[in-house]
XYZ file of C-alpha atoms in Angstrom:
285
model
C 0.000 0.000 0.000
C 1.557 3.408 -1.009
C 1.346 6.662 0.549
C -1.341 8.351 -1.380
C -3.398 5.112 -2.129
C -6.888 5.424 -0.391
C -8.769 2.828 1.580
C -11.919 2.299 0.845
C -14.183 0.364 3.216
C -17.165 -1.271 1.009
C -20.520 -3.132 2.732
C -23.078 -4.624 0.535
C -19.817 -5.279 -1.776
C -20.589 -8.949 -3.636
C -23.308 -7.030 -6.180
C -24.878 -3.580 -7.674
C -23.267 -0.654 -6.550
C -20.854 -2.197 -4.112
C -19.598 -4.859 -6.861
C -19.019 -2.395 -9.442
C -17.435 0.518 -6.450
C -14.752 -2.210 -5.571
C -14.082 -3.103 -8.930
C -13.049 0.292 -9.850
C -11.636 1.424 -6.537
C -8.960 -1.525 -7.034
C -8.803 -0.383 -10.337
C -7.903 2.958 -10.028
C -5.198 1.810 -7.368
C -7.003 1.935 -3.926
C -7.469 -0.866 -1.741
C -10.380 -1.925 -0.632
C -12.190 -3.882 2.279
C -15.015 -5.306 0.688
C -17.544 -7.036 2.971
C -20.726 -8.918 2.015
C -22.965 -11.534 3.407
C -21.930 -14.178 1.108
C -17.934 -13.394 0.926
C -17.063 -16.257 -1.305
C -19.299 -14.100 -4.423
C -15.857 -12.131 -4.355
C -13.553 -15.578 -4.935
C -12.443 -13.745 -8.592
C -11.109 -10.271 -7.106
C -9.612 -11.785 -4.154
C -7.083 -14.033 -7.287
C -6.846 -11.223 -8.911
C -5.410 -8.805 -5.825
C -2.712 -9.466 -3.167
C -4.376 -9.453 0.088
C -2.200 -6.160 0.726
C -4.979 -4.417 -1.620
C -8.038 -6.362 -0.990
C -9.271 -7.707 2.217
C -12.662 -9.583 2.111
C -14.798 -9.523 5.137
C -18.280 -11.703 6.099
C -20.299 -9.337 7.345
C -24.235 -8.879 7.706
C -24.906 -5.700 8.538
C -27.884 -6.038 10.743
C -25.821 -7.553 13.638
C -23.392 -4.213 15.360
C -20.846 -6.880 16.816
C -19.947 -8.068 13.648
C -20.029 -4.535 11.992
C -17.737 -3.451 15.289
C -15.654 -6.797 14.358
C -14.853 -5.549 10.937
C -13.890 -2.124 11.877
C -11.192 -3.765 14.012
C -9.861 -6.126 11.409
C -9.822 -3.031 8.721
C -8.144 -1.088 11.453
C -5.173 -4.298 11.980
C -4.998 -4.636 8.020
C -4.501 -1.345 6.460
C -4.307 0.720 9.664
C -6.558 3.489 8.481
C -9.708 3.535 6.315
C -10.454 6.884 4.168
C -13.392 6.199 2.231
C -16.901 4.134 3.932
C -19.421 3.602 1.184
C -22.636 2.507 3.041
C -24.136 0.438 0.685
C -25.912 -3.136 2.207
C -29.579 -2.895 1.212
C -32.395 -5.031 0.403
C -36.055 -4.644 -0.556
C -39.626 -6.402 -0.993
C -42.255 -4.531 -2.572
C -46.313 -4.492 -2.503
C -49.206 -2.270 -0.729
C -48.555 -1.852 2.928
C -51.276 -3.883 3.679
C -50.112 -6.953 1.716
C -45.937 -7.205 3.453
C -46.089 -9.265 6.360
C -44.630 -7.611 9.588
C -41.575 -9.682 9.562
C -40.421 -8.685 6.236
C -40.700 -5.366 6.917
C -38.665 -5.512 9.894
C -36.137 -6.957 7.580
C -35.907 -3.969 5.334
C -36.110 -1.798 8.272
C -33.553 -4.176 9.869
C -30.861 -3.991 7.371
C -31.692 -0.481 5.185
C -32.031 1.462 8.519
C -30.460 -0.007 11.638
C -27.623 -1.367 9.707
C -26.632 1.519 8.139
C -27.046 3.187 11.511
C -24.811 0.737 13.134
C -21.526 1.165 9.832
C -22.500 5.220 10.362
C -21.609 5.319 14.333
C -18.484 3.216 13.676
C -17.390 4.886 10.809
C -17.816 8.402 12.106
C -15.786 6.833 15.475
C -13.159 5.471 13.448
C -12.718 8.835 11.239
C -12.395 11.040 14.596
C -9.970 8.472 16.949
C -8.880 5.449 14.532
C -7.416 7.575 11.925
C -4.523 10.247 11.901
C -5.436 13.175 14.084
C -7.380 15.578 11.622
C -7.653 13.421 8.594
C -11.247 12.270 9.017
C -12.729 10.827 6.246
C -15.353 10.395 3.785
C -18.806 8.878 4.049
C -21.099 7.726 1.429
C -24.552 6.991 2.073
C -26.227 5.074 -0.292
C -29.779 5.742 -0.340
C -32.272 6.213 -2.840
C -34.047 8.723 -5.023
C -36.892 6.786 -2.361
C -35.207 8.974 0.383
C -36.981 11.706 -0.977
C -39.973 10.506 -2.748
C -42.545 8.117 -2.330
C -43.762 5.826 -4.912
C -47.367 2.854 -5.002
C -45.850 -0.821 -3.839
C -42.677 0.137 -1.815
C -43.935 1.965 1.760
C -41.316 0.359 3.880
C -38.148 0.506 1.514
C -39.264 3.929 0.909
C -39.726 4.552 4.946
C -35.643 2.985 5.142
C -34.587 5.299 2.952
C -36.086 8.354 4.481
C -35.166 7.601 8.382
C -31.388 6.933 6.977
C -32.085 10.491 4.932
C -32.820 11.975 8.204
C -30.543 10.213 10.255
C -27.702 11.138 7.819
C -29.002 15.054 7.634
C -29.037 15.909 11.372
C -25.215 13.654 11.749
C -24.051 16.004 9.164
C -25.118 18.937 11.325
C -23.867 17.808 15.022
C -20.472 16.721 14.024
C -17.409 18.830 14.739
C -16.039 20.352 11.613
C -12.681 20.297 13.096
C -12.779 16.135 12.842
C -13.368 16.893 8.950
C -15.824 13.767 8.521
C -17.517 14.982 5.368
C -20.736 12.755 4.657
C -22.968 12.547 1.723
C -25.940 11.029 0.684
C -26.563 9.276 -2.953
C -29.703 8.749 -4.047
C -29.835 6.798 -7.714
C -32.731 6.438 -9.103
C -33.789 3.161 -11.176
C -29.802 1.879 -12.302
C -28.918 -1.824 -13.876
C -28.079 -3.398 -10.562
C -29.149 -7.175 -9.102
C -31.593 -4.927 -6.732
C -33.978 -5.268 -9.743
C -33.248 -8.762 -10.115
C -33.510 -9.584 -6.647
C -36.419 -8.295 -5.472
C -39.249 -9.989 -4.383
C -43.060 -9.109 -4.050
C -45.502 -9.808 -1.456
C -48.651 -11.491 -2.506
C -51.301 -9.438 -3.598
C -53.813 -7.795 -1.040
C -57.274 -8.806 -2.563
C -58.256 -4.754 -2.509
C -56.016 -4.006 -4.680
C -57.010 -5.787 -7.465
C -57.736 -2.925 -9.879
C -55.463 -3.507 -12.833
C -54.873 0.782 -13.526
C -53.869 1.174 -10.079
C -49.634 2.156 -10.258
C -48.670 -0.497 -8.561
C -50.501 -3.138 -10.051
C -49.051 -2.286 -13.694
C -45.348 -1.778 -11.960
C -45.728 -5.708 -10.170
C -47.068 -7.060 -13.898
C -44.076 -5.496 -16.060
C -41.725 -6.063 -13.333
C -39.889 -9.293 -14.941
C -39.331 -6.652 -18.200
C -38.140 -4.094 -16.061
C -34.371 -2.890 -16.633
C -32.656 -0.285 -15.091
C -32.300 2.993 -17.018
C -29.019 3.910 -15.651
C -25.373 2.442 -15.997
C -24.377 1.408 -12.514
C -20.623 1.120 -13.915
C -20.614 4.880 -15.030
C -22.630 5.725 -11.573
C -19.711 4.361 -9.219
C -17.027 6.430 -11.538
C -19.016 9.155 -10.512
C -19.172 8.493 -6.968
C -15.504 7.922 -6.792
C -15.126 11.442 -7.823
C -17.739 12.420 -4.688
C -15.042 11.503 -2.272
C -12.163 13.373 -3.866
C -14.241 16.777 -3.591
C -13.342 18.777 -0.885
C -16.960 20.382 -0.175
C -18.840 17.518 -1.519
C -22.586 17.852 -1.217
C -24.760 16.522 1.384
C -27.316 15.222 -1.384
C -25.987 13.764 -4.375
C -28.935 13.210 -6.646
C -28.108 10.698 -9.679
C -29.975 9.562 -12.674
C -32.341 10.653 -14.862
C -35.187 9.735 -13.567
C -34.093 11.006 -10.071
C -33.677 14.495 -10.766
C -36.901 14.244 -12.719
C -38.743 12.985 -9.503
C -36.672 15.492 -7.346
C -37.432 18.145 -9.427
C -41.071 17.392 -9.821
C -41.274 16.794 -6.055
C -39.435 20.268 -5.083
C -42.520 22.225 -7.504
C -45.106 20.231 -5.586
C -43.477 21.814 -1.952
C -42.764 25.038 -3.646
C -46.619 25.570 -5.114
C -47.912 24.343 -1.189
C -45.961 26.624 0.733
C -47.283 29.514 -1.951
C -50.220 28.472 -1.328
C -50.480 27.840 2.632
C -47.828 29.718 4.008
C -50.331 32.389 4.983
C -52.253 30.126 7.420
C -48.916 30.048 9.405
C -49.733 33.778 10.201
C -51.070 34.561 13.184
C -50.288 31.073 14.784
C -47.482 32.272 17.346
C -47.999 32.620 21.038
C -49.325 36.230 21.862
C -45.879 37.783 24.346
């Protein structure tokens, strides 16, 4: 490991986002540690890179021990990490009144609480593990769902706002000095395995009106491909964490900004029109 080579501390990394950010991480001359659930679905990089650049980890995200475990063997490894990409996500999709309770907790398991649990070790790491002053960089990945809702995925889209406003108010309470910098991605519909890998909850008898949104989505579902490159969206993320005022949202994709944009008119034409009942509402001296 040389001087100015990063390292880059990947969960979620055996497919999508993470797959692709470790490919070209190692690429570009970084090292990575790349943890995953199933470790062995990254047997090809770990022959093609000496374990002084690579270092695969087993690691499920929804249990802080081995999340705290990890941390520790990074630390022993490479002896710093400069980069955390947040990534370890799953989904299951249908009305809220057709996912059972314990898949839900699932998504809310691993979307929320384990990103919560890599955010408080990372941001612990970057202020004491690390050289005095050189932080380090955090990448959320969340989802164009952290901001809008969409028919069929209530408690994905619920993950992705609590780690939205979990990752908002950590951005404001940390000390500038420790110069943590954290940012949140949010990709809209890419060519990852997420698409692949999804599963749906049966369908709730109510909903059995074939123009309803989410009916349509569930039947062209096994058609559906993502509109953006994942490849090209990890180059671009790469760049995120070489940026020295990098933003706190990172909107990316198409179809994101599209949704963002359409959802920032819809807030911008309430407030025109309500604001005014906010008058009049404080507390008389």
């Amino acid at each position: 490991m040389t001087s100015s080579s990063r390292v880059w501390f990947i969960t979620g990394a055996s497919s999508g986002f993470g797959r692709n950010m470790a490919e070209f991480v190692l690429q570009k001359g970084d090292n990575v540690i790349a943890t995953a659930r199933r470790p062995s679905l990254l047997d090809d990089l770990v022959a093609q890179y000496p374990t002084e650049r690579l270092l695969v980890l087993s690691l499920d995200v929804t249990q802080q021990q081995q999340v705290i475990d990890a941390f520790s063997r990074a630390k022993a490894s490479f002896g710093r990490i400069d980069v955390v990409v947040n990534n370890a996500g799953v989904t299951n999709l249908g009305e809220l009144e057709s996912v059972a309770e314990e898949k839900a907790k699932i998504i809310m398991d691993t979307n929320f609480w384990g990103a919560v649990y890599v955010t408080r070790k990372a941001v612990k790491f970057f202020r004491e593990s690390n050289p005095p002053g050189a932080g380090g960089r955090l990448l959320q990945i969340s989802s164009i769902a952290g901001l809008v809702g969409t028919p069929g995925r209530a408690f994905y889209t619920a993950s992705k706002h609590a780690l939205n406003g979990l990752t908002e108010s950590v951005a404001a309470e940390i000390d500038p000095a420790w110069n943590i910098k954290i940012t949140l991605i949010e990709p809209g519909s890419f060519d990852t395995e997420l698409i692949s890998k999804t599963t749906f909850s049966n369908p709730h008898p109510a909903y059995d009106n074939p123009d309803l949104p989410f009916t349509r989505l569930r039947e062209s579902w096994s058609t559906r491909v993502g509109r953006g490159d994942s490849r090209r969206a990890v180059q671009a993320f790469y760049k995120l964490a070489d940026l020295k005022d990098p933003p706190l949202h990172f909107i990316v994709g198409v179809d994101a900004n599209e949704m963002a944009r359409k959802k920032l008119a819809d807030l911008q034409a309430s407030l025109d029109l309500y604001e005014s009942w906010s008058v009049g509402l404080d507390r008389d001296a």
